[in-house]
Every structure is written in C-alpha cells, then in structure tokens.
Short mmCIF file of C-alpha atoms in Angstrom, two decimals:
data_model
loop_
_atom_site.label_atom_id
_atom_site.label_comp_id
_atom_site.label_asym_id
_atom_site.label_seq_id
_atom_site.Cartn_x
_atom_site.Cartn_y
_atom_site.Cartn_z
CA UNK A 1127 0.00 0.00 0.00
CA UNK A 1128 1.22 3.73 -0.47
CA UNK A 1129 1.44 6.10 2.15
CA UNK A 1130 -1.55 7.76 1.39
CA UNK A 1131 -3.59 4.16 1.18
CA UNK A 1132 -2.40 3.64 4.47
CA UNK A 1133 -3.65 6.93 6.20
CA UNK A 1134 -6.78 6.92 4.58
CA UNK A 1135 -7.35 2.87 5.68
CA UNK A 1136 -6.64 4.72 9.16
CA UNK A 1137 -9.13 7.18 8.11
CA UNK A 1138 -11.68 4.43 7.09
CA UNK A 1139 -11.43 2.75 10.38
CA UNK A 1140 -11.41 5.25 12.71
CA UNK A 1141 -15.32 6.56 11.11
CA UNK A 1142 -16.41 2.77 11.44
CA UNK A 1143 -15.19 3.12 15.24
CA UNK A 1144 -16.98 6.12 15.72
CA UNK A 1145 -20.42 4.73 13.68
CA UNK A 1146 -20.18 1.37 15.37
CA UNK A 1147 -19.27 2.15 18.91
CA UNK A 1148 -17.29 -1.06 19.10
CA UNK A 1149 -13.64 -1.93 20.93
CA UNK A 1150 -10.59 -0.85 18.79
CA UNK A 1151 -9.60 -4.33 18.62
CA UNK A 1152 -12.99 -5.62 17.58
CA UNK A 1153 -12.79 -2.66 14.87
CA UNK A 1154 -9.11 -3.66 13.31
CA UNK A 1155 -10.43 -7.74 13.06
CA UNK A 1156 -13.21 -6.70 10.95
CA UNK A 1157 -11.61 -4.32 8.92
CA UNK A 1158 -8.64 -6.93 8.05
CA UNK A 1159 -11.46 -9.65 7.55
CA UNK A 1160 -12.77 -7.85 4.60
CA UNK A 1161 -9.09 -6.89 3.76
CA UNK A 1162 -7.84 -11.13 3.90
CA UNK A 1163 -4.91 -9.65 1.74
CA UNK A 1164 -3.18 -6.78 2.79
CA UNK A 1165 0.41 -7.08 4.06
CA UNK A 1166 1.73 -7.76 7.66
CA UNK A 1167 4.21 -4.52 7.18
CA UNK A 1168 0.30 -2.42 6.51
CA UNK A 1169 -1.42 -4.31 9.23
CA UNK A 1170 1.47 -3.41 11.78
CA UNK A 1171 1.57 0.27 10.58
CA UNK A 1172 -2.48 0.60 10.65
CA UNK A 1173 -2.61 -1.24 14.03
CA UNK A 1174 0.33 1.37 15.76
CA UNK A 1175 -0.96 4.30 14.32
CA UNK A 1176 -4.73 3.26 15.35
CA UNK A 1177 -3.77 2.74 18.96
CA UNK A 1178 -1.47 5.48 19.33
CA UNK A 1179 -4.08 7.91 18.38
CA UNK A 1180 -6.18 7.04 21.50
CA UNK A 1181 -3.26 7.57 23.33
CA UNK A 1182 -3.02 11.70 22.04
CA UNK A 1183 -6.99 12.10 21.38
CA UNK A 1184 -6.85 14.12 24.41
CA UNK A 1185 -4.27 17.07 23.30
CA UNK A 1186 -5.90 16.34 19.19
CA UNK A 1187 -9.33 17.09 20.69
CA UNK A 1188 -7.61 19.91 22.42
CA UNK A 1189 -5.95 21.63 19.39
CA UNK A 1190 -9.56 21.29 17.80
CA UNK A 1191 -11.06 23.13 20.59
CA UNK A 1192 -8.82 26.04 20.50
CA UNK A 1193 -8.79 26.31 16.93
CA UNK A 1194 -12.90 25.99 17.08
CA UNK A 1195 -12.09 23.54 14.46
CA UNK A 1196 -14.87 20.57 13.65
CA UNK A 1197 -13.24 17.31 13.95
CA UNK A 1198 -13.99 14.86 11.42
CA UNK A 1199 -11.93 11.30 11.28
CA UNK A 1200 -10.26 12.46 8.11
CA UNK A 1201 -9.50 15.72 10.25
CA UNK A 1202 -7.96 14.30 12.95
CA UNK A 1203 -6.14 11.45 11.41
CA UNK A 1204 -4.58 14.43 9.75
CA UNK A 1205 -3.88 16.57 12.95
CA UNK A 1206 -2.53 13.18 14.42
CA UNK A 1207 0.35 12.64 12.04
CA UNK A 1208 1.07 16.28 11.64
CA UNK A 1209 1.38 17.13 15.31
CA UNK A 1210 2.14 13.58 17.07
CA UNK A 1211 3.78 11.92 13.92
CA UNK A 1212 5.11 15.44 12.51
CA UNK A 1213 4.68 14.54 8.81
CA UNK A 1214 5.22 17.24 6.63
CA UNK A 1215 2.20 19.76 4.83
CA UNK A 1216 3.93 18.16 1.81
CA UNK A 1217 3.20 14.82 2.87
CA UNK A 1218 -0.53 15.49 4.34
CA UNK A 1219 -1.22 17.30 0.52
CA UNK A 1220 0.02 14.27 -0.64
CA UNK A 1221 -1.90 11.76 1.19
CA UNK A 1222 -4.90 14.07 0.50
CA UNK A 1223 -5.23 13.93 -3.09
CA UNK A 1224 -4.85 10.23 -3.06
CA UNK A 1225 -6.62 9.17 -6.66
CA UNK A 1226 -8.26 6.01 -5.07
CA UNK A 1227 -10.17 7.97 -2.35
CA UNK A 1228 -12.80 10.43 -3.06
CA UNK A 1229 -11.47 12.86 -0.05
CA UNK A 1230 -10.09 15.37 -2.39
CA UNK A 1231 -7.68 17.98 -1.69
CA UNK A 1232 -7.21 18.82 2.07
CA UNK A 1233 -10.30 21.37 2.82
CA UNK A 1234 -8.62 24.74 3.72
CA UNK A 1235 -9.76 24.29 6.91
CA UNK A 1236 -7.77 21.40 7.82
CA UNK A 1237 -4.71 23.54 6.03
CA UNK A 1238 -5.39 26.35 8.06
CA UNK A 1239 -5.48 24.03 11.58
CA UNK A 1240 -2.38 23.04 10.59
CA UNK A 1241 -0.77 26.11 9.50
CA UNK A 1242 -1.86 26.99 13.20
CA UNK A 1243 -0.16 24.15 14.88
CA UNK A 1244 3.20 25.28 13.07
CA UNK A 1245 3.55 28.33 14.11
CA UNK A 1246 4.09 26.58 17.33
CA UNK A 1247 1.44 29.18 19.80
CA UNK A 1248 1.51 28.00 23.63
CA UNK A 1249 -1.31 25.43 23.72
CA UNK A 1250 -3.69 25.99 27.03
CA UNK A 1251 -4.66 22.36 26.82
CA UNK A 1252 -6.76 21.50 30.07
CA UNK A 1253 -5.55 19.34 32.46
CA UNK A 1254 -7.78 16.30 31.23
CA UNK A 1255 -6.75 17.09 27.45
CA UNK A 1256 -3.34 17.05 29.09
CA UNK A 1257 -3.84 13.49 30.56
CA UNK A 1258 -5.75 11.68 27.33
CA UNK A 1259 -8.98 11.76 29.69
CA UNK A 1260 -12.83 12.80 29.22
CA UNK A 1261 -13.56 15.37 31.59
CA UNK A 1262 -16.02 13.96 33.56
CA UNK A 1263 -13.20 10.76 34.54
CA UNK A 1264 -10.99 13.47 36.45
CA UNK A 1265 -12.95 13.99 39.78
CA UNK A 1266 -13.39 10.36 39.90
CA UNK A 1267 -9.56 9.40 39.13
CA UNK A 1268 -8.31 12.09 41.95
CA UNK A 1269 -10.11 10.44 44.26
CA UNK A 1270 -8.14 7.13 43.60
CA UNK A 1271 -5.08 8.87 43.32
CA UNK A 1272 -4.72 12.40 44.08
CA UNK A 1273 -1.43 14.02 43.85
CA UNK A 1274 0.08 11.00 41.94
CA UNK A 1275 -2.62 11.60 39.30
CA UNK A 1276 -0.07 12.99 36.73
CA UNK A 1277 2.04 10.17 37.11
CA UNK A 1278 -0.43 7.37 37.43
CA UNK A 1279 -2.32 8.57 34.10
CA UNK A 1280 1.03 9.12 31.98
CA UNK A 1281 2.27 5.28 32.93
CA UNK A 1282 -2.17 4.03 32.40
CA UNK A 1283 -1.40 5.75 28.95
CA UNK A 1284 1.70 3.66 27.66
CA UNK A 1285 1.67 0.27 25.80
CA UNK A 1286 1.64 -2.54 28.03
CA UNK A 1287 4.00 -5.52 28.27
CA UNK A 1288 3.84 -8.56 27.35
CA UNK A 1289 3.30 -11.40 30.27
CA UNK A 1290 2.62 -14.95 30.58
CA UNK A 1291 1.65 -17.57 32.89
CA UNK A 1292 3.20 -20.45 33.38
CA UNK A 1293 0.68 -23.49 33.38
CA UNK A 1294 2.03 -26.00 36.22
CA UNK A 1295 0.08 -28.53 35.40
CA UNK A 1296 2.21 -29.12 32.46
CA UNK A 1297 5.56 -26.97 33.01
CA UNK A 1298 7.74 -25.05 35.52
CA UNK A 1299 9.00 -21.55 35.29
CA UNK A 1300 12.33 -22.49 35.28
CA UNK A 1301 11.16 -24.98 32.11
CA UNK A 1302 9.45 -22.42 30.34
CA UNK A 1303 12.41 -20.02 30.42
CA UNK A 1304 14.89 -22.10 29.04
CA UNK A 1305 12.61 -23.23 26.17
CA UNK A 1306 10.72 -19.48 25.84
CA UNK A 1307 14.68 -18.25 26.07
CA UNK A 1308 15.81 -19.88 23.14
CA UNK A 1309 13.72 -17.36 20.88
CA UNK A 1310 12.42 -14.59 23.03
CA UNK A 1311 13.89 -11.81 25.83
CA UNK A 1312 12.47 -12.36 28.61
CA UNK A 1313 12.25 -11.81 32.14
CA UNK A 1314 10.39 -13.48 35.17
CA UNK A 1315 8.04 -11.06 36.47
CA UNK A 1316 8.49 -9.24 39.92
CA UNK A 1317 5.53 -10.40 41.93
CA UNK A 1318 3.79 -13.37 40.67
CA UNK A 1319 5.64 -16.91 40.84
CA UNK A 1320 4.24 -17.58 37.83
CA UNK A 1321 4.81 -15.35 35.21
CA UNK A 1322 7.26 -13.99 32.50
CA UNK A 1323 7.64 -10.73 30.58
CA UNK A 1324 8.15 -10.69 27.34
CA UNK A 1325 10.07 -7.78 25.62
CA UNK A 1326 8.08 -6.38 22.92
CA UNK A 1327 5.31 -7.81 21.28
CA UNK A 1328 6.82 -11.45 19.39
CA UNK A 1329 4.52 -13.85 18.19
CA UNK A 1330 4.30 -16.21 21.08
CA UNK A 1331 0.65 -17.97 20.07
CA UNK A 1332 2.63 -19.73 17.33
CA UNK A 1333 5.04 -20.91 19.82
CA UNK A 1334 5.17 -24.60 20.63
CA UNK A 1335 4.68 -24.26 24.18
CA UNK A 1336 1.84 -21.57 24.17
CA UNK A 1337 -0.40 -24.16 21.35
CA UNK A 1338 0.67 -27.01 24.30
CA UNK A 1339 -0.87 -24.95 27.19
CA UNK A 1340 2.26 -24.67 28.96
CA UNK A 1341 2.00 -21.30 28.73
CA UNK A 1342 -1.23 -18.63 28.80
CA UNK A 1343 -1.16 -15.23 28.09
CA UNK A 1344 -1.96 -12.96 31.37
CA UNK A 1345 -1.17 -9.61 32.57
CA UNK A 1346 1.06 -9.77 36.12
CA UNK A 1347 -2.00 -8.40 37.96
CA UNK A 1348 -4.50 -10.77 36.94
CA UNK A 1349 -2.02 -13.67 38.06
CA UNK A 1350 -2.29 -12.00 41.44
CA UNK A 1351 -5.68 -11.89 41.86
CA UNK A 1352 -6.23 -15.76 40.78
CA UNK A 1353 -2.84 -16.17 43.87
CA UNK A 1354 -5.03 -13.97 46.17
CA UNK A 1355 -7.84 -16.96 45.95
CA UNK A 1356 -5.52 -19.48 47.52
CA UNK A 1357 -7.18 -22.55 45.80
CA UNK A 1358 -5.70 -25.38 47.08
CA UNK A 1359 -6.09 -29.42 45.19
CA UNK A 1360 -9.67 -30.81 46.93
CA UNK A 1361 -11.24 -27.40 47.36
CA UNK A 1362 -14.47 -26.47 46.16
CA UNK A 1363 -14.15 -23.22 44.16
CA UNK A 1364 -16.59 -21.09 41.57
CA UNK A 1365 -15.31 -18.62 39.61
CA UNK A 1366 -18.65 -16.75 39.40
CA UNK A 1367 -17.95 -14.16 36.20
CA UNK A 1368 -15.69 -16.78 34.07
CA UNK A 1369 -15.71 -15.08 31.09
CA UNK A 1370 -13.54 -16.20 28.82
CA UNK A 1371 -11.72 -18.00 31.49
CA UNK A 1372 -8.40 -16.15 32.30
CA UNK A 1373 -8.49 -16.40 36.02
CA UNK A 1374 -9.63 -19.91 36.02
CA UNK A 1375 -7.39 -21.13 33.83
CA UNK A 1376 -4.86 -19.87 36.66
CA UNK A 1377 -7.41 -21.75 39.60
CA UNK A 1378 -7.45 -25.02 38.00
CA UNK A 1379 -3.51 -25.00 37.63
CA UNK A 1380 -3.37 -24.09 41.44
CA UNK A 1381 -5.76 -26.90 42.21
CA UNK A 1382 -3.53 -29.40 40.58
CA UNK A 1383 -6.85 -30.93 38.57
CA UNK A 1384 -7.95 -31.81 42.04
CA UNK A 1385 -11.40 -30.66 43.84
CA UNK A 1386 -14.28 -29.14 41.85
CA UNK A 1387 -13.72 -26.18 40.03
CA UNK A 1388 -17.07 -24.10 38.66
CA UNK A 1389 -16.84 -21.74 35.90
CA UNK A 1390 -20.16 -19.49 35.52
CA UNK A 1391 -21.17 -16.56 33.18
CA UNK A 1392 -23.94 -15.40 31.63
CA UNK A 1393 -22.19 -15.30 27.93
CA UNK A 1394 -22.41 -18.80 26.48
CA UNK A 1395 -20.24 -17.83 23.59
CA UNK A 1396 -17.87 -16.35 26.13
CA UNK A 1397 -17.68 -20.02 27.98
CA UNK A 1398 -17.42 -22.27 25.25
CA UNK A 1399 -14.20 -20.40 24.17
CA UNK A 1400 -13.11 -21.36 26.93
CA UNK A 1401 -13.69 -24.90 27.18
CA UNK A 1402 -11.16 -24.74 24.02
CA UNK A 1403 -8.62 -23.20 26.32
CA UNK A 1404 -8.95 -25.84 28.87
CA UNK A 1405 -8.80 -28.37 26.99
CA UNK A 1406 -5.58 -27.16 25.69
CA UNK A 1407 -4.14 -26.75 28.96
CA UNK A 1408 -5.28 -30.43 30.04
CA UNK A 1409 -7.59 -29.18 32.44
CA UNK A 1410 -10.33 -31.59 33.28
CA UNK A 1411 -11.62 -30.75 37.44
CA UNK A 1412 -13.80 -28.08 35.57
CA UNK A 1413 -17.78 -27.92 35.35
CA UNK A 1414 -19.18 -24.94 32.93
CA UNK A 1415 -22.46 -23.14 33.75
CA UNK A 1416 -24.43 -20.82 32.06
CA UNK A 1417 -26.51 -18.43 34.25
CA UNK A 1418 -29.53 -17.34 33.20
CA UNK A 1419 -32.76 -15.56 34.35
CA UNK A 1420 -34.73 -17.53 36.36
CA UNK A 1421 -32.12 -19.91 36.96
CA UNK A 1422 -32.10 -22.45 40.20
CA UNK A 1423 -28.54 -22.91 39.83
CA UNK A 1424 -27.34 -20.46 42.66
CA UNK A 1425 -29.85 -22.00 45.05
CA UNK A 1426 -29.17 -25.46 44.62
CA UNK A 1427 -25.40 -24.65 45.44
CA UNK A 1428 -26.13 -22.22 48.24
CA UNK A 1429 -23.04 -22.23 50.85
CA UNK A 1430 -21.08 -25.19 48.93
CA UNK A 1431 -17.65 -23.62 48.07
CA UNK A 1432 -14.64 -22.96 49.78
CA UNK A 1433 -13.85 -20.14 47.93
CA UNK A 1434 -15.49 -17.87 45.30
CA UNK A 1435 -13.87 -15.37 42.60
CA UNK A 1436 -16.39 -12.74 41.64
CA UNK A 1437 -14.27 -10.82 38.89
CA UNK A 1438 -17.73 -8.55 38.13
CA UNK A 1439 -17.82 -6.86 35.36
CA UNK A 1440 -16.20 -3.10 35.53
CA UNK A 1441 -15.86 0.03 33.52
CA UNK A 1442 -12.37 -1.40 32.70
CA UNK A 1443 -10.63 2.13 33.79
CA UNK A 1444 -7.03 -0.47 34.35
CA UNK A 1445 -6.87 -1.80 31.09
CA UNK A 1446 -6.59 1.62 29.52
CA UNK A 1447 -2.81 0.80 28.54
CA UNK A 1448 -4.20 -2.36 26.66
CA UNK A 1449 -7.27 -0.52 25.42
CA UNK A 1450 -6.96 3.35 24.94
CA UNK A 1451 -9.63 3.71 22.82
CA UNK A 1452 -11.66 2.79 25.76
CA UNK A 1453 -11.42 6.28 27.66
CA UNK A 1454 -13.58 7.59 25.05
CA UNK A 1455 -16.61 4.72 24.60
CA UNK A 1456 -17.17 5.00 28.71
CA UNK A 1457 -20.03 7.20 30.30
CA UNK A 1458 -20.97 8.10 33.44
CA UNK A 1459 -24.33 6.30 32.79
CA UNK A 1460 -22.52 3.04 32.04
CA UNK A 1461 -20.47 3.31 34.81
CA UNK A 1462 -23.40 3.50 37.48
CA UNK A 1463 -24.86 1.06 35.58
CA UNK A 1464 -22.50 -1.37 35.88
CA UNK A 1465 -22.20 -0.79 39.45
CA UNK A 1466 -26.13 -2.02 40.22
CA UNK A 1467 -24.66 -5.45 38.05
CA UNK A 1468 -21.49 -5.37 40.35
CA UNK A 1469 -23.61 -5.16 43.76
CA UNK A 1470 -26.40 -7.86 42.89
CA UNK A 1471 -23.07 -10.30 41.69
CA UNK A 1472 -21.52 -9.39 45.40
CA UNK A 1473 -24.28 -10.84 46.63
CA UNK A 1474 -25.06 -13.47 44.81
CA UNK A 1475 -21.67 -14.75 45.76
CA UNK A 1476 -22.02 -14.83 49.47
CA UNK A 1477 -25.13 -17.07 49.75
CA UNK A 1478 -22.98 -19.66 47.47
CA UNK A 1479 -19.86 -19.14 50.64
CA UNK A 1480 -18.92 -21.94 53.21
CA UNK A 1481 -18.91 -20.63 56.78
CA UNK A 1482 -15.04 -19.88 57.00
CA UNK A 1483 -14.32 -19.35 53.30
CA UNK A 1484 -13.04 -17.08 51.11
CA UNK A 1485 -14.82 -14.77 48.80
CA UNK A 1486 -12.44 -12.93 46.71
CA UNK A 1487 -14.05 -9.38 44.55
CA UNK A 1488 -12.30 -7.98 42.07
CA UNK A 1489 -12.43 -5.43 39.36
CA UNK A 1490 -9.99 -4.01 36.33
CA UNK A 1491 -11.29 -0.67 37.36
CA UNK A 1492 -9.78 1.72 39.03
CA UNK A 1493 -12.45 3.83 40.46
CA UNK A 1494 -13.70 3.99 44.32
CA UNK A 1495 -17.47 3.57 43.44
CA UNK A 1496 -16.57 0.58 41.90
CA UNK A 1497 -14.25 -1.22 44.18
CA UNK A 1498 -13.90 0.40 48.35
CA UNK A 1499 -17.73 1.88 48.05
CA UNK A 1500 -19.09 -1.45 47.02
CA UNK A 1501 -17.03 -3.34 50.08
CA UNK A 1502 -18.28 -0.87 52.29
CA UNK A 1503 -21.92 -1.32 51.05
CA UNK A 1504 -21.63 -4.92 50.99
CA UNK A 1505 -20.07 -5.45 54.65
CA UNK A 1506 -22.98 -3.01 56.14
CA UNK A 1507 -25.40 -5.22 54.56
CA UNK A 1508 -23.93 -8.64 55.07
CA UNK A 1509 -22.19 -8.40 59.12
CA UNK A 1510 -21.37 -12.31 58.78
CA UNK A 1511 -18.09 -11.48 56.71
CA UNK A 1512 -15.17 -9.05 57.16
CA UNK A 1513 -12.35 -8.28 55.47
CA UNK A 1514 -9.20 -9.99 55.62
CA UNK A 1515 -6.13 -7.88 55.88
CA UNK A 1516 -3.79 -8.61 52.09
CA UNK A 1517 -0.71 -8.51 54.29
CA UNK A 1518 -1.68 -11.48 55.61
CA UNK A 1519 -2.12 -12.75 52.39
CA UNK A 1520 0.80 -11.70 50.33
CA UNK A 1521 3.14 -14.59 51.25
CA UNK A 1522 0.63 -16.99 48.87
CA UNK A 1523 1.83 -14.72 45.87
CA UNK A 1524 5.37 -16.35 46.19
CA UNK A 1525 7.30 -12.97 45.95
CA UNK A 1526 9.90 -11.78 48.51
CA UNK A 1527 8.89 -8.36 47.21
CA UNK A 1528 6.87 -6.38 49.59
CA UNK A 1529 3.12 -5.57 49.34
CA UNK A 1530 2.61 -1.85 48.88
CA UNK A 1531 -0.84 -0.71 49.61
CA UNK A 1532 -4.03 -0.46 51.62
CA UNK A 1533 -3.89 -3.07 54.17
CA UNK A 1534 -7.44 -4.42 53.45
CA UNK A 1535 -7.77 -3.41 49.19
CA UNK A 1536 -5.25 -4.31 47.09
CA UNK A 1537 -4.91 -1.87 43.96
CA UNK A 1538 -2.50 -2.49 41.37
CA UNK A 1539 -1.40 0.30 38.81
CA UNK A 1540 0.82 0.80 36.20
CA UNK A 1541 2.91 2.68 38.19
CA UNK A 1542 3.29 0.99 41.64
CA UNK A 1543 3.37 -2.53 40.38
CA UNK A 1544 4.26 -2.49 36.52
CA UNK A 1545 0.77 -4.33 35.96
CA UNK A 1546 -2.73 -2.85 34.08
CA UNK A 1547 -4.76 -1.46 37.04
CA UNK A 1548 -6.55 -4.15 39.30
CA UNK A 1549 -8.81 -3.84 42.70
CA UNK A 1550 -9.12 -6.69 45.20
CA UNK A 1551 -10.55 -7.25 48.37
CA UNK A 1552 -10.89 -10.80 49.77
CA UNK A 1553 -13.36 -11.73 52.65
CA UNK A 1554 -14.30 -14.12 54.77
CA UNK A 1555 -17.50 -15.26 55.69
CA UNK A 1556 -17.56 -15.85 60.04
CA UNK A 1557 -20.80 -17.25 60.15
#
C-alpha cells in the first residue's frame, strides 16, 4: 500500500469506530477480515498508528477546541500525524489527493489548523486534554489517586508488556524459560511466581509451548488476583464471572486438577471459548455453567464452596494501557450502571460461601465507586463477613517483594506494580 492508502485505511477505520461504537480491537479484526490480503508490514503500521491515536486524542481534541475547528476522522487522522507523527504539509497534501479515495484535496480548513499548529502558539490544553482523559473521569480518578494523578495517568497511557503464565500442570517456570529463552527476551516477572515478561510484542501464540498450554497469556496483575484466591487441590471453588476464562485457567492450575472447580457466566459464547482453552491446557476438574434468568442454579449450590472469585464486570478504567480507545466509549451512565450489576453479583456470591471461606471481589477498574464503596456497602449489609487484611495474604503470591498498599484493598497500577490497574478485596464469611 502507499502512504496515502495507508492513512486513509486509518481514516476508514477510525469513522467505522466512531459509527459502530465497538472496541478498537474488535474494529481492526473486521476491517482486516474484509481486507484477507493486505500485508503484515500495513497491518502493523495501521494497528500502531490506530492505537497510538487514542493515546493523544486528548491534546488532538484539544488543538480542535482552541482552533474551534470541527473534527472529522479524516481531520484528525490528519492533525494526528502532523502534530504527534510530525509529517510534513507536503506529505498530508500528498496523502490528501490520493486518486483512489474520493477525499479530495485537504479542505482549507484542515490547512489552516495546521498552519496553526506550526507556528508553534503556547497550547492551554486543560488538564484532562493534558492526561488523554474525558472530563467527567478526572474527579473520579483524583479520588483514587490524588497528587500522583499525573504520574499514574502518563504510565495508564503507555503500551503494556507482554506477560505470561506459566501453566504448572504441564511446566515449571524455570522450564518455560529455558525453552521461551531460546527465541524470546524475557524476564520473570516481579511479583507473581508464575509469570514472565516478554520484551516487545513477538509472536508467542505460534510458539510450541503456548499451542501445548504450557504457557497462557496474562497480565502480572491478573495472576495475582487468581494467587489472592488461595485454591488449594480438593477445594471447592466457583469462579462466578468466568468469562472467557483467564483467572480460572490460573485456579485449575493451582488446584492441581484436584477438587471441583465451577466456571459461571452469563455469555455462552464467552464459555465455550473457553472450554477450548482448557482443553488445551489439560484441564479436566472443571464444570461450565451458564446463568440465566430464572435460573435455580445459585440455590441449589447455596453455601457449597470454599472459595469464590467474583471478577464482576467493571468500567475497565485499568486496562486503559491495553485498550486506549476505551477512555472515550465510557459514560458516566454506564459506569453506574454497571455498578447495580457489580452489587447484585456481590451478593449473589455470598449465599454460594462456606462458613469460613473465602470470597475474593475484584475489578480491572480503578475507580472507588466501583471497588472500596461497594465493600463498604456490601459489609454493612452482610455483618457475617469481614475483610481480611492482604498482608496477611501476600506470602501466597510467592514474591519476597513487599506488598505496597491499603492493608485491606489491594490496587495495582501501572505505576506501583508495573501491571494494568486491578482492585481486590478478599473476605471471609464468620458465620
């Protein structure tokens, strides 16, 4: 593809984002579905570019606003590589006039916005422009992390790494390093026993060990979470919002393929691509559920596990680095709805608790009203559990490194752990 057929792909996309309302990554599989045979060296340069534009929509949307410019996608694609790329005027003409698009010449608008941007003016971006936010996320990010806000947001708005997991039921770190070694950098990862960090972004699904199982792919603080369980071979364990699996993938291996391991969710689709997974990582102690409306399946099982995982669904505010396109799909209005879902799942969970067990809630958001304000709630309502204390805890992670944090939440970010952003609290029902 030429230059220009490349930019105005990116231009393509970016208007089927904004019609469609889907996830980036959802966006970029369709697109290269109907586009089977475009080259890896165009994929790799549509998917960057794509990706990194979330990550300056803030300051682009900014330099619209003080210009009183109307953004368009062909607008801002342009603004993009002019003032984050810094292609040339002589390049943006260029790409403009491309014959096999019917964009035209660059509108003299768009020449004017960037004649603007050259003359280099002191931009009064705000401070949410500033930190690739919405607006309305600031008051509710301060809260979480006040005067590190800066620094929190700018390491939330960076690519993330690479990690895996290390499946035990089939391999050992130490295994997987010398084998992983022989054709990718890596490192084992600070906190969790279990995991490696892979420089950049190789193709590990075509390795050997990751189509064997030995290996999963799972971000540092999501391994924590599943150690935070501390499912043990025998137990009796749900993991209530399975989705597509992740965290019980990591259960199972801790349970040695030993005990009873349920793995629930209202997504069927969701489940059975998991089942896949499992199978692949010769899991067989697990039983798959679909909830539905109506359904007699919480009842029957009422106080009959040891320990339950209720990963609830979440506004997703920690997986920003993985997904910046979602800062600007989230609403307010989604986010308290999702909160309702998150408080009925809470206590769904504790009626299906042993006396003495361990219910562990956790989130990929970063928000209070979504992770401390729901504990809170829940404990007022429900005075048979408390909290237990993550120090206390920390020593089933397998780290020598210290826990750093709220002695009964444990909140993982970027910045303080190297991880996406993750909330748990694990309780324990007395009674």
């Amino acid at each position: 593809m030429t230059p220009g057929s490349r930019v105005h792909s990116l231009i393509d996309i970016l208007t089927f984002f904004y019609d469609t309302a889907l996830p980036a990554d959802v966006v970029l599989v369709q697109f290269y579905r109907d586009h089977r045979f475009m080259g890896s060296a165009d994929r790799k340069f549509i998917s960057q570019h794509f990706f990194n534009f979330f990550r300056n929509k803030g300051k682009l949307d900014g330099l619209a606003r003080l210009q009183g410019f109307k953004s368009t996608p062909y607008s801002e694609i342009m603004a993009y590589f002019f003032y984050v790329e810094r292609a040339s005027m002589l390049d943006l003409e260029e790409w403009g006039k491309d014959s096999s698009y019917s964009y035209g010449e660059i509108p003299i608008i768009v020449q004017q916005f960037m004649e603007w941007i050259r003359l280099q003016q002191d931009f009064e971006f705000t401070k949410a422009e500033t930190l690739n936010v919405p607006e309305f996320f600031l008051p509710l990010l301060e809260q979480r992390f006040s005067d590190d806000l800066d620094d929190e947001l700018q390491a939330l708005n960076q690519p993330a790494p690479l990690d895996l997991r290390v499946n035990t039921l089939k391999a050992t770190r130490e295994q997987a390093i010398e084998v992983l070694g022989r054709t990718f950098t890596l490192e084992t990862t600070p906190y969790s026993n279990l995991g490696l960090r892979l420089q950049g972004r190789p193709p590990v699904t075509s390795h050997v060990l990751y189509e064997q199982g030995s290996v999963e792919i799972q971000d540092e603080g999501s391994q924590l979470i599943s150690l935070l369980c501390g499912a043990k071979p025998g137990m009796s364990v749900l993991d209530l919002c399975a989705g597509a699996g992740g965290k019980t993938l990591a259960l199972a291996a801790q349970m040695e393929n030993k005990g009873r391991l349920f793995a629930c969710d209202v997504n069927e689709k969701r489940l059975q691509k998991a089942k896949e997974r499992f199978k692949r990582a010769g899991i067989h102690n697990v039983i798959f559920h679909v909830l539905a409306e109506g359904d007699k399946w919480a009842k029957r099982h009422a106080q009959a596990f040891d320990c339950v995982l209720v990963d609830v669904p979440c506004s997703g505010t920690g997986t920003w680095r993985r997904n910046p396109d979602a800062p600007w799909r989230t609403t307010l209005e989604s986010i308290e709805k999702v909160t309702i879902q998150q408080q009925a799942i809470l206590q769904m969970a504790a009626k299906l608790l042993k006396k003495g067990g361990r219910l562990v809630y956790s989130t990929c958001s970063l928000l209070k009203q979504e992770n401390e304000e729901q504990i809170e709630k829940f404990l007022t309502n429900n005075p048979k559990f408390s909290l237990r204390p993550i120090p206390d805890l920390w020593s089933e992670v397998g780290t020598d490194q210290p826990y750093k944090g709220h002695p009964d939440y444990a909140v993982f970010t970027p910045k303080t752990y190297g991880t996406d952003g993750f909330f748990a609290a694990v309780l324990e029902r007395n009674e």
